Amino acid sequence: IIVFLSLMVVFGGIFTISFVNVTRATHPVLNISTWIIVGVSGLLALAGLVVPYKYLIVPAIVVAAIGCNLMLVTSALRWYQKDSAARFYTFSWIALLFGGILLALSKFTILPRNVFTENGVQVGSALGIILLSIALADRIRHINMKTQQLQREMNAELESRVAERTSELEVANQRLKELSATDGLTGVFNRRFFDRRLEEEAARCQRQGALALLMIDVDHFKGYNDHHGHPAGDRALTELGVMLRDFSRRSLDTAARVGGEEFSLVLFDCQLPGALERLERLRRKVEALALPHPDTEAGALTI
């Protein structure tokens, strides 16, 4: 009786700390007090192997009573703090304590010894085990609910990340398409894109309206490169590319570099007078850049 009564308090205390989550960080007083009772009960269990029964029964019952009440207070506190499993745990300790009290009172001859008082601990333990099983099932239910919630949150986060990456990939693919269709120096479309777009616009113009095709060539560009150097020639072509993009603001207009210093503008639904007017405006704008060129009549870069 001494050994197993003390071991009940030892394992009950350890189980209580774990089951109702009474850690040193969250409940330091209860945690330390329970461990003290566990240690004393462990010593009584060892002493029960060698010390006579009559010397240990009273200390064992007192320590067990203190330990069981401490566990009851602990579980009641956790119940008050909204731990759902603690309510079943509290009732299980009440059942166990009731049986233990009956046994203790009979040992102290306060109650007579009979089948009820002598077997009170066994009956209380059986009720406690049933209630602890319910508490464990409730704890598993809450763990499953938290796991499912965590799974949903993880799935939502994963879907969000996948959508974000998909969006990034779509932007990157669109950027790659633009880069594959764009001239790296001037920023306008390249020859391959121009050929495909010209076919599409020619077919569209047969159904819907006129199409203007403007061919633009930089005058004496080889002489400009020879005189000023290739970096200056590249800068001049870049400037022309910026102007061409400004002249093709409509969604169906297309500016492209079709050769070294040769450019093209495809203007959808544009009649001849309008095309000539825009081309003349572009010519004047290029001449107004006043990029010095020794081989032209204007003394500047022209188209």
JSON list of C-alpha atoms in Angstrom, two decimals, residues 1-7 10 38-60 63:
[
{"chain": "A", "resi": 1, "resn": "ILE", "atom": "CA", "xyz": [0.00, 0.00, 0.00]},
{"chain": "A", "resi": 2, "resn": "ILE", "atom": "CA", "xyz": [2.78, 2.47, 0.93]},
{"chain": "A", "resi": 3, "resn": "VAL", "atom": "CA", "xyz": [4.76, 1.81, -2.28]},
{"chain": "A", "resi": 4, "resn": "PHE", "atom": "CA", "xyz": [1.86, 1.92, -4.73]},
{"chain": "A", "resi": 5, "resn": "LEU", "atom": "CA", "xyz": [0.06, 4.80, -3.01]},
{"chain": "A", "resi": 6, "resn": "SER", "atom": "CA", "xyz": [3.26, 6.85, -3.27]},
{"chain": "A", "resi": 7, "resn": "LEU", "atom": "CA", "xyz": [3.86, 5.76, -6.89]},
{"chain": "A", "resi": 10, "resn": "VAL", "atom": "CA", "xyz": [4.51, 10.25, -8.46]},
{"chain": "A", "resi": 38, "resn": "VAL", "atom": "CA", "xyz": [6.53, 13.97, -6.74]},
{"chain": "A", "resi": 39, "resn": "GLY", "atom": "CA", "xyz": [10.03, 13.87, -5.20]},
{"chain": "A", "resi": 40, "resn": "VAL", "atom": "CA", "xyz": [8.77, 13.29, -1.65]},
{"chain": "A", "resi": 41, "resn": "SER", "atom": "CA", "xyz": [6.38, 10.58, -2.83]},
{"chain": "A", "resi": 42, "resn": "GLY", "atom": "CA", "xyz": [9.23, 8.89, -4.70]},
{"chain": "A", "resi": 43, "resn": "LEU", "atom": "CA", "xyz": [11.28, 8.79, -1.50]},
{"chain": "A", "resi": 44, "resn": "LEU", "atom": "CA", "xyz": [8.30, 7.34, 0.42]},
{"chain": "A", "resi": 45, "resn": "ALA", "atom": "CA", "xyz": [7.89, 4.65, -2.25]},
{"chain": "A", "resi": 46, "resn": "LEU", "atom": "CA", "xyz": [11.52, 3.63, -1.82]},
{"chain": "A", "resi": 47, "resn": "ALA", "atom": "CA", "xyz": [11.22, 3.74, 1.96]},
{"chain": "A", "resi": 48, "resn": "GLY", "atom": "CA", "xyz": [8.13, 1.56, 1.79]},
{"chain": "A", "resi": 49, "resn": "LEU", "atom": "CA", "xyz": [10.34, -1.32, 0.63]},
{"chain": "A", "resi": 50, "resn": "VAL", "atom": "CA", "xyz": [12.33, -1.37, 3.87]},
{"chain": "A", "resi": 51, "resn": "VAL", "atom": "CA", "xyz": [10.57, 0.70, 6.56]},
{"chain": "A", "resi": 52, "resn": "PRO", "atom": "CA", "xyz": [7.73, -0.96, 8.49]},
{"chain": "A", "resi": 53, "resn": "TYR", "atom": "CA", "xyz": [4.18, -0.14, 7.44]},
{"chain": "A", "resi": 54, "resn": "LYS", "atom": "CA", "xyz": [3.13, 1.41, 10.75]},
{"chain": "A", "resi": 55, "resn": "TYR", "atom": "CA", "xyz": [5.76, 4.15, 10.51]},
{"chain": "A", "resi": 56, "resn": "LEU", "atom": "CA", "xyz": [4.93, 5.22, 6.92]},
{"chain": "A", "resi": 57, "resn": "ILE", "atom": "CA", "xyz": [1.16, 4.90, 6.54]},
{"chain": "A", "resi": 58, "resn": "VAL", "atom": "CA", "xyz": [0.35, 8.29, 8.09]},
{"chain": "A", "resi": 59, "resn": "PRO", "atom": "CA", "xyz": [3.07, 10.26, 6.19]},
{"chain": "A", "resi": 60, "resn": "ALA", "atom": "CA", "xyz": [2.12, 8.46, 2.96]},
{"chain": "A", "resi": 63, "resn": "VAL", "atom": "CA", "xyz": [1.57, 13.38, 1.25]}
]
